[in-house]
Every structure is written in C-alpha cells, then in structure tokens.
Amino acid sequence: MGAQLRLLRRRIKSVKSTAKITRAQELIASSRIVRAQQRMQAAVPYEREITRAVTGVVSNTASVDHPLTVAKAQPAKAAVLVVTSDSGFCGGFNANILREAEALSSLLRGKGIEPVPFVTGRKGVAWHSFRGRTMGGQWTGFSRKPAYADAKEIADALIESFSAEDGVDEIHIVSTQFVSMLTQEVVVKRILPLEVEETTEAPDTPLPYFEFEPSAGAVLDTLLPRYVESRIFTALLQSAAAEEASRRRAMKSATDNANELIRVFTQQMNQARQAEITQEISEIVGGANALADAAAGKE
C-alpha cells in the first residue's frame, strides 16, 4: 500500500510539472498572437494596393503576353510551397497542412503534373526528408516571425524555377489562414500563372487608367515579382498567427487534461491513504482483542 502511495505522489508531481510547462506555453502563445495579428494587419494595405496595381495593368492592356501570366497548354511540373512551423506543441497545425499538400499532390499527379515541394518550417522539412522526398527548396527558422526578406528569398527561388526552361509550370501555396482565435483554415492557392483576383470594391468603381513607359510588359516585369513576394509574405504572416492560435489552443487543452489527471490521481491517493489507515486500525484493534483474549485465558 505504501508503494502505491509513493507511485501516485510521483505521478502527481510529474503531471504538475507538465501542467506548469503547458500553461507557460499557453501564456507565451497568447502574448504572441496579438503581435502576429498586428503584423498581419499591417501588411494588408501593401498587398491590396499592389494587387490593385497589377489588376489595373492587366485590365488596361489587353495585349500583354508576359511569361508569368500565360498558362502552358500542357504543364508538366508544379511547385507546391508548403508552409509549416519550426516547432511543435501546436496540435494538428502541421498535420492538416501536410495532409492538404498530399491531397493537392495527388490531384496534380492525376492531371499528369509532377509536384515539386518547396517547404518552409522544420516540421515540414523533417516530414519530407524522413520519407525521402526531393525538395526544390527549403527554408527554416522564421515560422513564428517571418520577415519580408524571407518571403523575397522564397519568391526569387520560385520565380527562378518558374522561368527556367525545364522548371515548373505552376506555383501553388498550401498554408494556414488565420480566421479567428478559435478557427484556422488550410487554404490552397495558385499564384502563378497569374490569376488576378476580383477586388472587394463596388462594381461601379473604375480601376485607375495607366499610361505605360516604356511598355506594359516592362511594368509587369517589375510589378509581378513584387506581387508574388507580397502573396508569399501574407501567407507567412497568416501562418504565423494561425500557428500561435493553434499552439495556444493545444496547450490550453493539455493544461486542462493535466489538471484533470491531477484531480484523479489525488482522489486515488486519498482513497489509498484511507484504505491504509483503515487497515492499520483494523490491525491495532485485532491485536488488542488478541491480547485481551490471551489475558482472559491466563486468568
């Protein structure tokens, strides 16, 4: 019985230590979510304006035939940028992204297109390396706080592969979009060949009229790489906020489970202590009765 009490005490101590760690992780994630949301919202005006500028160029010039805007009739390869996290303790965050990336890869193979993974985050890199997958590029170390330079480095590698003669013909992004503190969604977007999205402006709001010098193609040569960089940077910022929200939710759940285990183990320890005390009292009473019977027999 004493061994059982010692075992329960060790378990309670171990679970309490775990609860302290998960609680600390929850508080850290909660504080970082606010900063991640602020950075995400600060990048919205730039993305909106550069999208508007690209839309204006393409809308005002019907004869633009830019390599980044023309889809090939029979694409052979597609780059899939998979945005994962550098660290764990974030629930199903990475598993959901990798599952969606696998579904996209299967869909592309069904169309006769070979997917080439480009991966950000240590979790995604480790997942592909463990399975012997050849990656077109890999980047780690900035999933919680991405910088624009990181997005530019990724965009340069993707555009270089897209522009190469034997490179990829399409570029897709698989990332997690931050919707709210409780909701994060995995989204799949094709960013090249360019698909200019519809704006949220009223239908009667005209796009600005541009005059191009020296030509619309030269303007797109400058704008489109910046457009791709902004799309990737937004995806990284959204993923960073979603990662912290997922980590906060996972750590809160782990803390709640640890507290429930502590309650159960404490109850079991109290029951074992009561059983031990009852047994000791029974042994004392039994011994006293035996002594009394022995004394009565001598008389």
Coordinates of C-alpha atoms in Angstrom, one line a residue:
M1 CA 0.0 0.0 0.0
G2 CA 2.9 2.4 0.8
A3 CA 4.4 1.7 -2.6
Q4 CA 1.1 2.7 -4.3
L5 CA 1.1 6.0 -2.4
R6 CA 4.6 6.7 -3.4
L7 CA 3.8 5.9 -7.0
L8 CA 0.8 8.2 -7.0
R9 CA 2.8 11.0 -5.4
R10 CA 5.4 10.7 -8.1
R11 CA 2.8 10.8 -10.8
I12 CA 1.1 13.9 -9.3
K13 CA 4.4 15.7 -9.1
S14 CA 5.3 14.8 -12.7
V15 CA 1.9 15.9 -14.1
K16 CA 2.1 19.2 -12.1
S17 CA 5.5 19.9 -13.7
T18 CA 3.9 19.2 -17.2
A19 CA 1.0 21.4 -16.4
K20 CA 3.4 24.3 -15.5
I21 CA 5.1 23.9 -18.9
T22 CA 1.9 23.7 -20.9
R23 CA 0.5 26.7 -19.0
A24 CA 3.6 28.7 -19.7
Q25 CA 3.5 27.8 -23.4
E26 CA -0.2 28.8 -23.5
L27 CA 0.6 32.3 -22.0
I28 CA 3.5 32.8 -24.4
A29 CA 1.4 31.9 -27.4
S30 CA -1.4 34.2 -26.1
S31 CA 1.0 37.1 -26.0
R32 CA 2.5 36.4 -29.4
I33 CA -0.9 36.1 -31.1
V34 CA -1.5 39.8 -30.6
R35 CA 1.8 40.8 -32.2
A36 CA 1.3 38.3 -35.1
Q37 CA -2.2 39.8 -35.8
Q38 CA -0.8 43.3 -35.8
R39 CA 1.9 42.4 -38.3
M40 CA -0.6 40.6 -40.4
Q41 CA -3.0 43.6 -40.5
A42 CA -0.1 46.0 -41.2
A43 CA 0.7 44.1 -44.4
V44 CA -2.8 44.2 -45.8
P45 CA -2.6 47.7 -47.4
Y46 CA 0.5 46.9 -49.3
E47 CA -0.9 43.6 -50.7
R48 CA -4.2 45.4 -51.6
E49 CA -2.5 48.2 -53.4
I50 CA 0.0 46.0 -55.3
T51 CA -2.9 43.7 -56.3
R52 CA -4.8 46.7 -57.5
A53 CA -1.9 48.0 -59.5
V54 CA -1.3 44.6 -61.2
T55 CA -5.1 44.3 -61.9
G56 CA -5.0 47.8 -63.4
V57 CA -2.1 47.0 -65.7
V58 CA -3.6 43.8 -67.0
S59 CA -7.1 45.4 -67.3
N60 CA -5.8 48.4 -69.3
T61 CA -3.6 46.3 -71.6
A62 CA -5.3 43.5 -73.5
S63 CA -2.2 42.5 -75.5
V64 CA 0.1 41.7 -72.5
D65 CA 1.8 38.4 -73.1
H66 CA 4.0 38.1 -70.0
P67 CA 5.7 34.8 -69.1
L68 CA 4.2 35.0 -65.6
T69 CA 0.7 35.4 -66.8
V70 CA 0.4 32.8 -69.6
A71 CA -0.5 29.3 -68.6
K72 CA 1.0 26.4 -70.6
A73 CA -1.3 24.2 -72.6
Q74 CA 0.2 21.0 -71.1
P75 CA 2.0 21.8 -67.8
A76 CA 4.5 19.1 -66.7
K77 CA 5.6 20.3 -63.2
A78 CA 4.1 22.3 -60.4
A79 CA 5.8 23.8 -57.4
V80 CA 3.9 23.4 -54.2
L81 CA 5.0 25.7 -51.4
V82 CA 4.1 24.0 -48.1
V83 CA 4.2 26.5 -45.1
T84 CA 4.7 24.6 -41.8
S85 CA 6.1 25.6 -38.4
D86 CA 9.6 25.3 -37.0
S87 CA 8.4 23.9 -33.6
G88 CA 5.7 21.6 -32.3
F89 CA 3.2 21.8 -29.5
C90 CA 0.6 23.3 -31.9
G91 CA -1.9 20.4 -32.1
G92 CA -2.9 19.4 -35.7
F93 CA -1.5 22.5 -37.3
N94 CA 1.3 20.8 -39.3
A95 CA -0.6 17.6 -39.9
N96 CA -3.5 19.4 -41.5
I97 CA -1.2 21.3 -43.8
L98 CA 0.8 18.2 -44.9
R99 CA -2.4 16.3 -45.4
E100 CA -3.8 19.0 -47.7
A101 CA -0.5 19.2 -49.5
E102 CA -0.6 15.5 -50.1
A103 CA -4.1 15.8 -51.5
L104 CA -3.0 18.6 -53.8
S105 CA -0.1 16.5 -55.0
S106 CA -2.4 13.5 -55.7
L107 CA -4.7 15.8 -57.7
L108 CA -1.8 17.2 -59.7
R109 CA -0.5 13.7 -60.5
G110 CA -3.9 12.7 -61.6
K111 CA -3.7 15.5 -64.2
G112 CA -0.3 14.3 -65.3
I113 CA 1.6 17.1 -63.5
E114 CA 4.5 16.2 -61.3
P115 CA 4.5 18.2 -58.0
V116 CA 7.8 19.6 -56.6
P117 CA 7.6 20.5 -52.9
F118 CA 9.2 23.7 -51.7
V119 CA 9.0 23.6 -47.9
T120 CA 9.2 26.2 -45.1
G121 CA 9.4 25.2 -41.4
R122 CA 11.5 22.4 -39.7
K123 CA 8.4 20.2 -39.3
G124 CA 7.7 20.1 -43.0
V125 CA 11.3 19.7 -43.9
A126 CA 11.7 16.8 -41.5
W127 CA 8.5 15.2 -42.8
H128 CA 9.7 15.2 -46.4
S129 CA 13.2 14.2 -45.5
F130 CA 12.1 11.2 -43.5
R131 CA 10.1 10.0 -46.5
G132 CA 12.9 10.6 -48.9
R133 CA 11.1 13.3 -50.8
T134 CA 13.3 15.5 -53.0
M135 CA 12.5 19.2 -52.3
G136 CA 13.0 22.0 -54.7
G137 CA 13.9 24.4 -51.8
Q138 CA 13.7 24.5 -48.0
W139 CA 13.7 27.4 -45.5
T140 CA 13.6 27.2 -41.7
G141 CA 13.9 29.4 -38.7
F142 CA 11.3 32.1 -39.2
S143 CA 7.9 30.5 -38.9
R144 CA 6.9 32.5 -35.8
K145 CA 8.2 35.8 -37.0
P146 CA 8.7 36.0 -40.8
A147 CA 10.3 38.9 -42.4
Y148 CA 9.8 40.3 -45.9
A149 CA 13.3 39.3 -46.8
D150 CA 12.3 35.7 -46.1
A151 CA 9.4 36.0 -48.5
K152 CA 11.6 37.6 -51.1
E153 CA 14.1 34.7 -50.9
I154 CA 11.3 32.2 -51.3
A155 CA 9.7 34.2 -54.2
D156 CA 13.1 34.5 -56.0
A157 CA 13.6 30.8 -55.9
L158 CA 10.1 30.0 -57.1
I159 CA 10.2 32.6 -59.9
E160 CA 13.6 31.3 -61.0
S161 CA 12.3 27.8 -61.2
F162 CA 9.2 29.0 -63.0
S163 CA 11.2 31.0 -65.5
A164 CA 13.7 28.2 -66.2
E165 CA 13.4 26.2 -69.4
D166 CA 13.0 22.9 -67.6
G167 CA 11.5 24.3 -64.4
V168 CA 8.0 24.3 -63.0
D169 CA 4.9 25.4 -65.0
E170 CA 2.7 26.3 -62.0
I171 CA 3.2 27.6 -58.4
H172 CA 0.8 26.7 -55.6
I173 CA 0.8 27.7 -51.9
V174 CA -0.6 25.5 -49.1
S175 CA -0.8 27.4 -45.9
T176 CA -3.0 28.1 -42.9
Q177 CA -5.2 31.2 -42.8
F178 CA -5.9 32.9 -39.5
V179 CA -9.7 33.4 -39.3
S180 CA -10.1 33.9 -35.5
M181 CA -8.6 32.7 -32.2
L182 CA -10.7 29.5 -32.5
T183 CA -10.7 29.0 -36.3
Q184 CA -7.8 28.4 -38.6
E185 CA -8.3 27.1 -42.1
V186 CA -5.8 25.4 -44.5
V187 CA -6.0 27.2 -47.9
V188 CA -4.6 26.2 -51.3
K189 CA -3.9 29.0 -53.8
R190 CA -2.3 29.1 -57.2
I191 CA -0.3 32.2 -57.6
L192 CA 1.4 31.5 -61.0
P193 CA 0.5 31.7 -63.8
L194 CA -1.1 34.8 -62.6
E195 CA -4.8 34.8 -61.6
V196 CA -5.8 38.3 -60.8
E197 CA -8.4 38.1 -58.1
E198 CA -11.6 40.1 -58.0
T199 CA -11.4 43.2 -55.8
T200 CA -13.9 43.9 -52.9
E201 CA -14.6 47.3 -54.3
A202 CA -18.1 48.2 -55.6
P203 CA -18.7 47.2 -59.3
D204 CA -19.1 50.8 -60.4
T205 CA -15.7 51.8 -59.0
P206 CA -13.4 52.1 -62.0
L207 CA -9.8 50.9 -62.0
P208 CA -7.2 53.7 -62.5
Y209 CA -6.1 54.3 -66.0
F210 CA -2.4 54.0 -66.6
E211 CA 0.0 55.1 -69.3
F212 CA 3.0 52.9 -69.5
E213 CA 6.6 53.9 -70.1
P214 CA 8.4 52.2 -71.7
S215 CA 5.7 49.4 -72.0
A216 CA 3.2 47.4 -70.1
G217 CA 5.4 44.4 -70.3
A218 CA 8.3 46.3 -68.6
V219 CA 6.0 47.4 -65.9
L220 CA 4.8 43.9 -65.3
D221 CA 8.5 42.7 -65.2
T222 CA 8.8 44.9 -62.1
L223 CA 5.3 44.5 -60.5
L224 CA 4.8 40.8 -60.8
P225 CA 7.8 39.7 -58.7
R226 CA 6.7 42.2 -56.0
Y227 CA 3.2 40.8 -56.3
V228 CA 4.4 37.2 -55.8
E229 CA 6.5 38.3 -52.8
S230 CA 3.5 40.0 -51.2
R231 CA 1.3 37.0 -51.6
I232 CA 4.0 34.7 -50.0
F233 CA 4.7 37.2 -47.2
T234 CA 0.9 37.4 -46.5
A235 CA 0.8 33.6 -46.4
L236 CA 3.7 33.5 -44.0
L237 CA 2.2 36.1 -41.7
Q238 CA -1.2 34.4 -41.7
S239 CA 0.5 31.1 -40.9
A240 CA 2.5 32.7 -38.0
A241 CA -0.8 34.0 -36.4
A242 CA -2.5 30.7 -37.0
E243 CA 0.4 28.7 -35.6
E244 CA 0.3 30.7 -32.3
A245 CA -3.5 30.3 -32.1
S246 CA -3.2 26.6 -32.7
R247 CA -0.5 26.3 -30.1
R248 CA -2.5 28.3 -27.5
R249 CA -5.5 26.1 -28.0
A250 CA -3.4 22.9 -27.9
M251 CA -1.6 24.0 -24.7
K252 CA -4.8 25.0 -23.0
S253 CA -6.2 21.6 -23.8
A254 CA -3.0 19.9 -22.4
T255 CA -3.2 22.0 -19.3
D256 CA -6.9 21.1 -18.7
N257 CA -6.1 17.4 -19.2
A258 CA -3.1 17.6 -16.8
N259 CA -5.3 19.3 -14.1
E260 CA -7.9 16.5 -14.6
L261 CA -5.2 13.9 -14.2
I262 CA -4.0 15.6 -11.0
R263 CA -7.6 15.5 -9.7
V264 CA -8.0 11.8 -10.5
F265 CA -4.6 10.8 -9.0
T266 CA -5.2 12.9 -5.9
Q267 CA -8.6 11.1 -5.4
Q268 CA -6.9 7.7 -5.9
M269 CA -4.2 8.7 -3.4
N270 CA -6.7 9.8 -0.8
Q271 CA -8.6 6.5 -1.3
A272 CA -5.4 4.5 -0.9
R273 CA -4.4 6.5 2.2
Q274 CA -7.9 5.9 3.7
A275 CA -7.6 2.2 3.0
E276 CA -4.1 2.1 4.6
I277 CA -5.4 3.9 7.7
T278 CA -8.4 1.6 7.9
Q279 CA -6.1 -1.4 7.6
E280 CA -3.8 -0.1 10.3
I281 CA -6.7 0.5 12.7
S282 CA -8.1 -3.0 12.0
E283 CA -4.7 -4.5 12.8
I284 CA -4.5 -2.5 16.0
V285 CA -8.0 -3.5 17.1
G286 CA -7.3 -7.1 16.1
G287 CA -4.0 -7.1 18.2
A288 CA -5.8 -5.5 21.2
N289 CA -8.5 -8.1 21.0
A290 CA -5.9 -10.9 20.8
L291 CA -4.1 -9.6 23.9
A292 CA -7.4 -9.3 25.8
D293 CA -8.3 -12.9 24.9
A294 CA -4.9 -14.0 26.0
A295 CA -5.1 -12.2 29.3
A296 CA -8.6 -13.7 29.9
G297 CA -7.3 -17.2 29.2
K298 CA -4.5 -16.9 31.8
E299 CA -7.0 -15.9 34.4

